[in-house]
């Protein structure tokens, strides 16, 4: 189970790092043009999008670095909990915008983060 949790943490960290870097380096308009799934940015200012990207980057870092470096590894499941809460906010935005297909993806991410947190708190703690 330890290997599964490491692979899951790595995949989630990679995905959220890529998304965060796109949000931090692109303008609001160019980020919106990445696809229909990015229309949520219409509800936020450019500064808020940068803050969202920063939060994602910090969370993704928290999934890997504390455990990999052995420095306060309990922060890894805490980061997973934080990102699960973050995804509940994303799901709320999708729900409010009635973007049902994209809401499902957000709920999958939420579930994966919850599983990772449970796995690191209960199944295979550091």
CSV table of N, CA, C and O in Angstrom, one decimal:
chain,number,residue,atom,x,y,z
A,1,UNK,N,0.8,-1.2,0.0
A,1,UNK,CA,0.0,0.0,0.0
A,1,UNK,C,0.9,1.3,0.0
A,1,UNK,O,0.5,2.3,-0.5
A,2,UNK,N,2.0,1.2,0.6
A,2,UNK,CA,2.9,2.3,0.6
A,2,UNK,C,3.3,2.8,-0.8
A,2,UNK,O,3.3,4.0,-1.1
A,3,UNK,N,3.6,1.8,-1.6
A,3,UNK,CA,3.9,2.2,-3.0
A,3,UNK,C,2.8,2.8,-3.7
A,3,UNK,O,2.9,3.8,-4.5
A,4,UNK,N,1.6,2.3,-3.5
A,4,UNK,CA,0.4,2.9,-4.2
A,4,UNK,C,0.2,4.3,-3.7
A,4,UNK,O,-0.1,5.2,-4.5
A,5,UNK,N,0.4,4.5,-2.4
A,5,UNK,CA,0.2,5.9,-1.9
A,5,UNK,C,1.2,6.9,-2.4
A,5,UNK,O,0.9,8.0,-2.7
A,6,UNK,N,2.5,6.4,-2.6
A,6,UNK,CA,3.5,7.2,-3.1
A,6,UNK,C,3.2,7.5,-4.6
A,6,UNK,O,3.4,8.7,-5.0
A,7,UNK,N,2.8,6.6,-5.4
A,7,UNK,CA,2.4,6.8,-6.8
A,7,UNK,C,1.3,7.8,-6.9
A,7,UNK,O,1.3,8.7,-7.7
A,8,UNK,N,0.3,7.6,-6.0
A,8,UNK,CA,-0.9,8.5,-6.1
A,8,UNK,C,-0.5,9.9,-5.7
A,8,UNK,O,-0.8,10.9,-6.4
A,9,UNK,N,0.4,10.0,-4.7
A,9,UNK,CA,0.8,11.4,-4.2
A,9,UNK,C,1.6,12.0,-5.4
A,9,UNK,O,1.5,13.2,-5.6
A,10,UNK,N,2.5,11.2,-6.0
A,10,UNK,CA,3.3,11.8,-7.1
A,10,UNK,C,2.5,12.2,-8.3
A,10,UNK,O,2.7,13.3,-8.8
A,11,UNK,N,1.5,11.4,-8.7
A,11,UNK,CA,0.6,11.8,-9.8
A,11,UNK,C,-0.2,13.0,-9.5
A,11,UNK,O,-0.3,13.9,-10.3
A,12,UNK,N,-0.8,13.1,-8.3
A,12,UNK,CA,-1.6,14.2,-7.9
A,12,UNK,C,-0.7,15.5,-7.8
A,12,UNK,O,-1.1,16.6,-8.3
A,13,UNK,N,0.5,15.3,-7.3
A,13,UNK,CA,1.4,16.5,-7.2
A,13,UNK,C,1.8,17.0,-8.5
A,13,UNK,O,1.8,18.2,-8.8
A,14,UNK,N,2.1,16.1,-9.4
A,14,UNK,CA,2.4,16.4,-10.8
A,14,UNK,C,1.3,17.2,-11.5
A,14,UNK,O,1.5,18.2,-12.1
A,15,UNK,N,0.1,16.6,-11.4
A,15,UNK,CA,-1.1,17.3,-12.0
A,15,UNK,C,-1.3,18.6,-11.5
A,15,UNK,O,-1.6,19.6,-12.2
A,16,UNK,N,-1.3,18.8,-10.1
A,16,UNK,CA,-1.6,20.1,-9.5
A,16,UNK,C,-0.4,21.1,-9.7
A,16,UNK,O,-0.7,22.3,-9.8
A,17,UNK,N,0.8,20.6,-9.8
A,17,UNK,CA,1.9,21.5,-10.2
A,17,UNK,C,1.7,22.1,-11.6
A,17,UNK,O,1.9,23.3,-11.8
A,18,UNK,N,1.4,21.2,-12.5
A,18,UNK,CA,1.2,21.7,-13.9
A,18,UNK,C,0.1,22.7,-14.0
A,18,UNK,O,0.2,23.7,-14.6
A,19,UNK,N,-1.0,22.4,-13.3
A,19,UNK,CA,-2.2,23.4,-13.3
A,19,UNK,C,-1.8,24.7,-12.6
A,19,UNK,O,-2.1,25.7,-13.1
A,20,UNK,N,-1.1,24.6,-11.5
A,20,UNK,CA,-0.7,25.8,-10.8
A,20,UNK,C,0.3,26.6,-11.6
A,20,UNK,O,0.1,27.9,-11.6
A,21,UNK,N,1.2,26.0,-12.3
A,21,UNK,CA,2.2,26.8,-13.1
A,21,UNK,C,1.5,27.5,-14.2
A,21,UNK,O,1.8,28.6,-14.6
A,22,UNK,N,0.5,26.8,-14.8
A,22,UNK,CA,-0.3,27.5,-15.9
A,22,UNK,C,-1.1,28.7,-15.3
A,22,UNK,O,-1.1,29.7,-15.9
A,23,UNK,N,-1.6,28.5,-14.1
A,23,UNK,CA,-2.4,29.6,-13.5
A,23,UNK,C,-1.5,30.8,-13.1
A,23,UNK,O,-1.8,32.0,-13.2
A,24,UNK,N,-0.2,30.4,-12.8
A,24,UNK,CA,0.7,31.5,-12.3
A,24,UNK,C,1.4,32.2,-13.5
A,24,UNK,O,1.8,33.3,-13.3
A,25,UNK,N,1.5,31.5,-14.6
A,25,UNK,CA,2.3,32.1,-15.7
A,25,UNK,C,1.5,32.7,-16.8
A,25,UNK,O,1.9,33.5,-17.6
A,26,UNK,N,0.2,32.3,-16.9
A,26,UNK,CA,-0.7,32.8,-18.0
A,26,UNK,C,-1.6,33.9,-17.5
A,26,UNK,O,-1.9,34.0,-16.3
A,27,UNK,N,-2.0,34.8,-18.4
A,27,UNK,CA,-3.0,35.8,-18.0
A,27,UNK,C,-4.3,35.1,-17.9
A,27,UNK,O,-4.5,33.9,-18.4
A,28,UNK,N,-5.3,35.8,-17.3
A,28,UNK,CA,-6.6,35.2,-17.1
A,28,UNK,C,-7.2,34.8,-18.5
A,28,UNK,O,-7.8,33.7,-18.6
A,29,UNK,N,-7.0,35.7,-19.4
A,29,UNK,CA,-7.6,35.5,-20.8
A,29,UNK,C,-7.0,34.3,-21.5
A,29,UNK,O,-7.7,33.4,-22.1
A,30,UNK,N,-5.7,34.2,-21.4
A,30,UNK,CA,-5.0,33.0,-22.1
A,30,UNK,C,-5.3,31.7,-21.3
A,30,UNK,O,-5.4,30.7,-22.0
A,31,UNK,N,-5.4,31.8,-20.0
A,31,UNK,CA,-5.8,30.6,-19.3
A,31,UNK,C,-7.2,30.1,-19.6
A,31,UNK,O,-7.4,28.9,-19.8
A,32,UNK,N,-8.1,31.0,-19.8
A,32,UNK,CA,-9.5,30.7,-20.1
A,32,UNK,C,-9.5,30.0,-21.5
A,32,UNK,O,-10.3,29.1,-21.7
A,33,UNK,N,-8.6,30.4,-22.4
A,33,UNK,CA,-8.6,29.9,-23.8
A,33,UNK,C,-8.1,28.4,-23.8
A,33,UNK,O,-8.1,27.8,-24.9
A,34,UNK,N,-7.6,27.9,-22.7
A,34,UNK,CA,-7.1,26.5,-22.7
A,34,UNK,C,-8.2,25.5,-22.9
A,34,UNK,O,-7.9,24.4,-23.3
A,35,UNK,N,-9.4,25.9,-22.7
A,35,UNK,CA,-10.5,25.0,-23.0
A,35,UNK,C,-11.8,25.3,-22.3
A,35,UNK,O,-11.8,26.2,-21.4
A,36,UNK,N,-12.8,24.7,-22.6
A,36,UNK,CA,-14.1,24.9,-22.1
A,36,UNK,C,-14.2,24.7,-20.6
A,36,UNK,O,-14.9,25.3,-19.8
A,37,UNK,N,-13.3,23.7,-20.1
A,37,UNK,CA,-13.3,23.4,-18.7
A,37,UNK,C,-12.7,24.6,-17.8
A,37,UNK,O,-12.8,24.5,-16.6
A,38,UNK,N,-12.2,25.6,-18.5
A,38,UNK,CA,-11.5,26.7,-17.7
A,38,UNK,C,-12.4,27.9,-17.7
A,38,UNK,O,-11.9,29.0,-17.3
A,39,UNK,N,-13.7,27.8,-18.0
A,39,UNK,CA,-14.5,29.0,-18.0
A,39,UNK,C,-14.8,29.5,-16.6
A,39,UNK,O,-15.4,30.6,-16.4
A,40,UNK,N,-14.5,28.7,-15.6
A,40,UNK,CA,-14.7,29.1,-14.2
A,40,UNK,C,-14.0,30.4,-13.9
A,40,UNK,O,-14.4,31.1,-13.0
A,41,UNK,N,-12.9,30.7,-14.6
A,41,UNK,CA,-12.1,31.8,-14.3
A,41,UNK,C,-12.9,33.1,-14.5
A,41,UNK,O,-12.5,34.2,-13.9
A,42,UNK,N,-14.0,33.1,-15.2
A,42,UNK,CA,-14.9,34.2,-15.4
A,42,UNK,C,-15.4,34.8,-14.1
A,42,UNK,O,-15.7,35.9,-13.9
A,43,UNK,N,-15.5,33.9,-13.1
A,43,UNK,CA,-16.0,34.3,-11.8
A,43,UNK,C,-15.0,34.8,-10.8
A,43,UNK,O,-15.3,35.2,-9.7
A,44,UNK,N,-13.7,34.9,-11.3
A,44,UNK,CA,-12.6,35.3,-10.4
A,44,UNK,C,-11.8,36.4,-11.0
A,44,UNK,O,-11.7,36.5,-12.3
A,45,UNK,N,-11.1,37.2,-10.2
A,45,UNK,CA,-10.2,38.2,-10.7
A,45,UNK,C,-8.8,37.5,-11.0
A,45,UNK,O,-8.6,36.4,-10.6
A,46,UNK,N,-8.0,38.3,-11.7
A,46,UNK,CA,-6.7,37.7,-12.0
A,46,UNK,C,-5.9,37.5,-10.8
A,46,UNK,O,-5.2,36.4,-10.7
A,47,UNK,N,-6.0,38.3,-9.8
A,47,UNK,CA,-5.3,38.1,-8.5
A,47,UNK,C,-5.8,36.9,-7.8
A,47,UNK,O,-5.0,36.1,-7.2
A,48,UNK,N,-7.1,36.6,-7.8
A,48,UNK,CA,-7.6,35.4,-7.2
A,48,UNK,C,-7.2,34.2,-7.9
A,48,UNK,O,-6.9,33.1,-7.3
A,49,UNK,N,-7.0,34.2,-9.2
A,49,UNK,CA,-6.5,33.1,-10.0
A,49,UNK,C,-5.1,32.8,-9.6
A,49,UNK,O,-4.7,31.6,-9.5
A,50,UNK,N,-4.3,33.8,-9.5
A,50,UNK,CA,-2.9,33.6,-9.0
A,50,UNK,C,-2.9,33.1,-7.6
A,50,UNK,O,-2.0,32.2,-7.3
A,51,UNK,N,-3.8,33.5,-6.7
A,51,UNK,CA,-3.8,32.9,-5.4
A,51,UNK,C,-4.2,31.5,-5.4
A,51,UNK,O,-3.7,30.6,-4.6
A,52,UNK,N,-5.1,31.1,-6.3
A,52,UNK,CA,-5.5,29.7,-6.4
A,52,UNK,C,-4.3,28.9,-6.9
A,52,UNK,O,-4.1,27.8,-6.4
A,53,UNK,N,-3.6,29.4,-7.9
A,53,UNK,CA,-2.4,28.7,-8.4
A,53,UNK,C,-1.4,28.5,-7.3
A,53,UNK,O,-0.7,27.5,-7.2
A,54,UNK,N,-1.2,29.6,-6.5
A,54,UNK,CA,-0.2,29.5,-5.4
A,54,UNK,C,-0.6,28.4,-4.4
A,54,UNK,O,0.2,27.6,-3.9
A,55,UNK,N,-1.9,28.4,-4.1
A,55,UNK,CA,-2.4,27.4,-3.1
A,55,UNK,C,-2.2,26.0,-3.7
A,55,UNK,O,-1.8,25.1,-2.9
A,56,UNK,N,-2.5,25.8,-5.0
A,56,UNK,CA,-2.3,24.5,-5.6
A,56,UNK,C,-0.8,24.1,-5.5
A,56,UNK,O,-0.5,22.9,-5.3
A,57,UNK,N,0.1,25.0,-5.8
A,57,UNK,CA,1.5,24.7,-5.8
A,57,UNK,C,2.0,24.4,-4.4
A,57,UNK,O,2.8,23.4,-4.3
A,58,UNK,N,1.6,25.1,-3.4
A,58,UNK,CA,2.0,24.8,-2.1
A,58,UNK,C,1.4,23.4,-1.6
A,58,UNK,O,2.1,22.6,-1.0
A,59,UNK,N,0.2,23.2,-2.0
A,59,UNK,CA,-0.4,21.9,-1.6
A,59,UNK,C,0.3,20.7,-2.3
A,59,UNK,O,0.6,19.7,-1.7
A,60,UNK,N,0.6,20.9,-3.6
A,60,UNK,CA,1.3,19.8,-4.4
A,60,UNK,C,2.7,19.6,-3.8
A,60,UNK,O,3.1,18.4,-3.7
A,61,UNK,N,3.4,20.6,-3.4
A,61,UNK,CA,4.7,20.5,-2.7
A,61,UNK,C,4.5,19.7,-1.4
A,61,UNK,O,5.4,18.9,-1.1
A,62,UNK,N,3.5,20.0,-0.7
A,62,UNK,CA,3.2,19.4,0.6
A,62,UNK,C,2.9,17.9,0.5
A,62,UNK,O,3.1,17.1,1.5
A,63,UNK,N,2.5,17.5,-0.7
A,63,UNK,CA,2.2,16.0,-0.9
A,63,UNK,C,3.5,15.2,-0.9
A,63,UNK,O,3.4,14.0,-0.6
A,64,UNK,N,4.6,15.8,-1.3
A,64,UNK,CA,5.8,15.0,-1.6
A,64,UNK,C,6.9,15.4,-0.6
A,64,UNK,O,7.5,14.5,0.0
A,65,UNK,N,7.3,16.7,-0.6
A,65,UNK,CA,8.5,17.1,0.1
A,65,UNK,C,8.6,16.7,1.6
A,65,UNK,O,9.7,16.1,2.0
A,66,UNK,N,7.6,16.9,2.4
A,66,UNK,CA,7.8,16.5,3.9
A,66,UNK,C,8.1,15.0,4.1
A,66,UNK,O,9.0,14.7,4.8
A,67,UNK,N,7.4,14.2,3.3
A,67,UNK,CA,7.7,12.7,3.5
A,67,UNK,C,9.0,12.4,2.8
A,67,UNK,O,9.8,11.6,3.4
A,68,UNK,N,9.3,12.9,1.7
A,68,UNK,CA,10.5,12.6,1.0
A,68,UNK,C,11.8,13.0,1.7
A,68,UNK,O,12.8,12.3,1.7
A,69,UNK,N,11.7,14.2,2.4
A,69,UNK,CA,12.8,14.7,3.2
A,69,UNK,C,12.8,14.2,4.6
A,69,UNK,O,13.8,14.4,5.3
A,70,UNK,N,11.7,13.6,5.0
A,70,UNK,CA,11.6,13.1,6.4
A,70,UNK,C,11.5,14.3,7.4
A,70,UNK,O,11.8,14.1,8.6
A,71,UNK,N,11.1,15.4,7.0
A,71,UNK,CA,11.0,16.6,7.9
A,71,UNK,C,9.5,16.8,8.1
A,71,UNK,O,8.8,17.2,7.2
A,72,UNK,N,9.0,16.5,9.3
A,72,UNK,CA,7.6,16.6,9.6
A,72,UNK,C,6.7,15.9,8.6
A,72,UNK,O,5.9,16.6,8.0
A,73,UNK,N,6.9,14.6,8.4
A,73,UNK,CA,6.1,14.0,7.3
A,73,UNK,C,4.6,13.9,7.6
A,73,UNK,O,3.9,13.7,6.6
A,74,UNK,N,4.2,14.3,8.8
A,74,UNK,CA,2.7,14.3,9.0
A,74,UNK,C,2.1,15.4,8.1
A,74,UNK,O,0.9,15.4,7.9
A,75,UNK,N,2.9,16.3,7.6
A,75,UNK,CA,2.4,17.4,6.7
A,75,UNK,C,1.8,16.8,5.4
A,75,UNK,O,1.0,17.5,4.8
A,76,UNK,N,2.3,15.7,5.0
A,76,UNK,CA,1.8,15.1,3.7
A,76,UNK,C,0.3,14.8,3.8
A,76,UNK,O,-0.4,15.3,2.9
A,77,UNK,N,-0.2,14.1,4.8
A,77,UNK,CA,-1.6,13.9,4.8
A,77,UNK,C,-2.4,15.1,5.1
A,77,UNK,O,-3.6,15.3,4.7
A,78,UNK,N,-1.8,16.0,5.9
A,78,UNK,CA,-2.4,17.3,6.1
A,78,UNK,C,-2.6,18.1,4.8
A,78,UNK,O,-3.6,18.7,4.6
A,79,UNK,N,-1.5,18.1,4.0
A,79,UNK,CA,-1.7,18.7,2.6
A,79,UNK,C,-2.8,18.0,1.8
A,79,UNK,O,-3.5,18.7,1.1
A,80,UNK,N,-2.9,16.7,1.9
A,80,UNK,CA,-3.9,16.0,1.2
A,80,UNK,C,-5.3,16.5,1.7
A,80,UNK,O,-6.2,16.7,0.9
A,81,UNK,N,-5.4,16.6,3.0
A,81,UNK,CA,-6.7,17.1,3.5
A,81,UNK,C,-7.0,18.6,3.0
A,81,UNK,O,-8.1,18.9,2.7
A,82,UNK,N,-6.0,19.4,3.0
A,82,UNK,CA,-6.1,20.8,2.5
A,82,UNK,C,-6.6,20.8,1.1
A,82,UNK,O,-7.4,21.6,0.7
A,83,UNK,N,-6.0,19.9,0.3
A,83,UNK,CA,-6.3,19.9,-1.2
A,83,UNK,C,-7.7,19.3,-1.4
A,83,UNK,O,-8.4,19.7,-2.3
A,84,UNK,N,-8.1,18.4,-0.5
A,84,UNK,CA,-9.5,17.9,-0.5
A,84,UNK,C,-10.5,19.0,-0.3
A,84,UNK,O,-11.5,19.1,-1.0
A,85,UNK,N,-10.2,19.8,0.7
A,85,UNK,CA,-11.0,21.0,1.0
A,85,UNK,C,-11.0,22.0,-0.1
A,85,UNK,O,-12.0,22.5,-0.5
A,86,UNK,N,-9.8,22.2,-0.7
A,86,UNK,CA,-9.7,23.0,-1.9
A,86,UNK,C,-10.6,22.5,-3.0
A,86,UNK,O,-11.3,23.3,-3.7
A,87,UNK,N,-10.6,21.2,-3.3
A,87,UNK,CA,-11.4,20.6,-4.3
A,87,UNK,C,-12.9,20.7,-4.0
A,87,UNK,O,-13.7,20.8,-4.9
A,88,UNK,N,-13.3,20.8,-2.7
A,88,UNK,CA,-14.7,21.0,-2.4
A,88,UNK,C,-15.1,22.4,-2.8
A,88,UNK,O,-16.2,22.6,-3.2
A,89,UNK,N,-14.2,23.3,-2.7
A,89,UNK,CA,-14.5,24.7,-3.2
A,89,UNK,C,-14.6,24.7,-4.7
A,89,UNK,O,-15.5,25.4,-5.2
A,90,UNK,N,-13.8,24.0,-5.4
A,90,UNK,CA,-13.8,23.9,-6.8
A,90,UNK,C,-15.1,23.2,-7.3
A,90,UNK,O,-15.8,23.7,-8.2
A,91,UNK,N,-15.5,22.2,-6.5
A,91,UNK,CA,-16.8,21.5,-6.9
A,91,UNK,C,-18.0,22.4,-6.6
A,91,UNK,O,-19.0,22.4,-7.4
A,92,UNK,N,-17.9,23.2,-5.6
A,92,UNK,CA,-19.0,24.2,-5.3
A,92,UNK,C,-19.1,25.2,-6.4
A,92,UNK,O,-20.2,25.5,-6.9
A,93,UNK,N,-18.0,25.6,-7.0
A,93,UNK,CA,-18.0,26.6,-8.1
A,93,UNK,C,-18.6,25.9,-9.3
A,93,UNK,O,-19.4,26.5,-10.0
A,94,UNK,N,-18.2,24.6,-9.6
A,94,UNK,CA,-18.8,23.9,-10.7
A,94,UNK,C,-20.3,23.7,-10.5
A,94,UNK,O,-21.1,23.8,-11.5
A,95,UNK,N,-20.7,23.4,-9.3
A,95,UNK,CA,-22.2,23.2,-9.0
A,95,UNK,C,-22.9,24.5,-9.2
A,95,UNK,O,-24.0,24.5,-9.9
A,96,UNK,N,-22.4,25.6,-8.7
A,96,UNK,CA,-23.0,26.9,-8.9
A,96,UNK,C,-23.2,27.3,-10.4
A,96,UNK,O,-24.2,27.9,-10.8
A,97,UNK,N,-22.1,26.9,-11.2
A,97,UNK,CA,-22.2,27.3,-12.6
A,97,UNK,C,-22.9,26.2,-13.4
A,97,UNK,O,-23.0,26.3,-14.6
A,98,UNK,N,-23.4,25.2,-12.8
A,98,UNK,CA,-24.1,24.0,-13.4
A,98,UNK,C,-23.2,23.4,-14.5
A,98,UNK,O,-23.7,23.0,-15.5
A,99,UNK,N,-22.0,23.2,-14.2
A,99,UNK,CA,-21.0,22.5,-15.0
A,99,UNK,C,-20.9,21.1,-14.6
A,99,UNK,O,-19.9,20.7,-14.0
A,100,UNK,N,-21.9,20.3,-14.8
A,100,UNK,CA,-22.1,19.0,-14.2
A,100,UNK,C,-21.0,18.0,-14.6
A,100,UNK,O,-20.5,17.2,-13.8
A,101,UNK,N,-20.6,18.0,-15.9
A,101,UNK,CA,-19.5,17.1,-16.3
A,101,UNK,C,-18.2,17.4,-15.7
A,101,UNK,O,-17.4,16.5,-15.3
A,102,UNK,N,-17.9,18.6,-15.5
A,102,UNK,CA,-16.6,19.0,-14.8
A,102,UNK,C,-16.7,18.8,-13.3
A,102,UNK,O,-15.7,18.6,-12.7
A,103,UNK,N,-17.9,18.9,-12.8
A,103,UNK,CA,-18.1,18.7,-11.3
A,103,UNK,C,-17.7,17.3,-11.0
A,103,UNK,O,-17.0,17.1,-10.0
A,104,UNK,N,-17.9,16.3,-11.8
A,104,UNK,CA,-17.6,14.9,-11.6
A,104,UNK,C,-16.0,14.8,-11.4
A,104,UNK,O,-15.6,14.1,-10.5
A,105,UNK,N,-15.3,15.5,-12.3
A,105,UNK,CA,-13.8,15.4,-12.2
A,105,UNK,C,-13.3,16.0,-10.9
A,105,UNK,O,-12.4,15.5,-10.3
A,106,UNK,N,-13.9,17.1,-10.5
A,106,UNK,CA,-13.5,17.7,-9.2
A,106,UNK,C,-13.8,16.8,-8.0
A,106,UNK,O,-13.0,16.7,-7.1
A,107,UNK,N,-14.9,16.1,-8.1
A,107,UNK,CA,-15.3,15.1,-7.0
A,107,UNK,C,-14.3,13.9,-7.0
A,107,UNK,O,-14.0,13.4,-6.0
A,108,UNK,N,-13.9,13.5,-8.2
A,108,UNK,CA,-12.9,12.4,-8.3
A,108,UNK,C,-11.6,12.9,-7.6
A,108,UNK,O,-11.0,12.1,-6.8
A,109,UNK,N,-11.1,14.1,-7.9
A,109,UNK,CA,-9.9,14.6,-7.3
A,109,UNK,C,-10.1,14.7,-5.7
A,109,UNK,O,-9.2,14.3,-5.0
A,110,UNK,N,-11.3,15.2,-5.3
A,110,UNK,CA,-11.6,15.3,-3.9
A,110,UNK,C,-11.5,13.9,-3.2
A,110,UNK,O,-10.8,13.7,-2.2
A,111,UNK,N,-12.0,12.9,-3.9
A,111,UNK,CA,-12.0,11.5,-3.4
A,111,UNK,C,-10.6,11.0,-3.3
A,111,UNK,O,-10.2,10.3,-2.3
A,112,UNK,N,-9.8,11.3,-4.3
A,112,UNK,CA,-8.4,10.8,-4.3
A,112,UNK,C,-7.6,11.5,-3.2
A,112,UNK,O,-6.8,10.8,-2.5
A,113,UNK,N,-7.8,12.7,-3.0
A,113,UNK,CA,-7.1,13.4,-1.9
A,113,UNK,C,-7.5,12.9,-0.5
A,113,UNK,O,-6.7,12.7,0.4
A,114,UNK,N,-8.8,12.6,-0.4
A,114,UNK,CA,-9.3,12.0,0.9
A,114,UNK,C,-8.7,10.6,1.1
A,114,UNK,O,-8.3,10.3,2.2
A,115,UNK,N,-8.7,9.8,0.0
A,115,UNK,CA,-8.1,8.5,0.1
A,115,UNK,C,-6.6,8.6,0.5
A,115,UNK,O,-6.1,7.9,1.4
A,116,UNK,N,-5.9,9.5,-0.1
A,116,UNK,CA,-4.5,9.7,0.2
A,116,UNK,C,-4.3,10.1,1.7
A,116,UNK,O,-3.4,9.6,2.4
A,117,UNK,N,-5.1,11.0,2.2
A,117,UNK,CA,-5.0,11.5,3.6
A,117,UNK,C,-5.3,10.3,4.5
A,117,UNK,O,-4.6,10.0,5.5
A,118,UNK,N,-6.4,9.6,4.2
A,118,UNK,CA,-6.7,8.4,5.0
A,118,UNK,C,-5.6,7.4,5.0
A,118,UNK,O,-5.2,6.8,6.0
A,119,UNK,N,-5.1,7.1,3.8
A,119,UNK,CA,-4.0,6.2,3.7
A,119,UNK,C,-2.7,6.5,4.5
A,119,UNK,O,-2.1,5.7,5.1
A,120,UNK,N,-2.4,7.8,4.5
A,120,UNK,CA,-1.2,8.3,5.2
A,120,UNK,C,-1.5,8.5,6.7
A,120,UNK,O,-0.6,8.4,7.5
A,121,UNK,N,-2.7,8.7,7.1
A,121,UNK,CA,-3.0,8.9,8.5
A,121,UNK,C,-3.2,7.5,9.2
A,121,UNK,O,-2.8,7.3,10.3
A,122,UNK,N,-3.9,6.6,8.4
A,122,UNK,CA,-4.3,5.3,9.0
A,122,UNK,C,-3.6,4.1,8.5
A,122,UNK,O,-3.1,3.3,9.3
A,123,UNK,N,-3.6,3.9,7.2
A,123,UNK,CA,-3.0,2.7,6.6
A,123,UNK,C,-1.5,2.5,6.7
A,123,UNK,O,-1.0,1.5,7.1
A,124,UNK,N,-0.9,3.6,6.2
A,124,UNK,CA,0.6,3.6,6.1
A,124,UNK,C,1.2,4.9,6.5
A,124,UNK,O,1.7,5.7,5.8
A,125,UNK,N,1.1,5.2,7.8
A,125,UNK,CA,1.6,6.5,8.3
A,125,UNK,C,3.2,6.4,8.2
A,125,UNK,O,3.8,5.4,8.2
A,126,UNK,N,3.8,7.6,8.2
A,126,UNK,CA,5.2,7.7,8.1
A,126,UNK,C,5.8,7.6,9.5
A,126,UNK,O,5.3,7.9,10.4
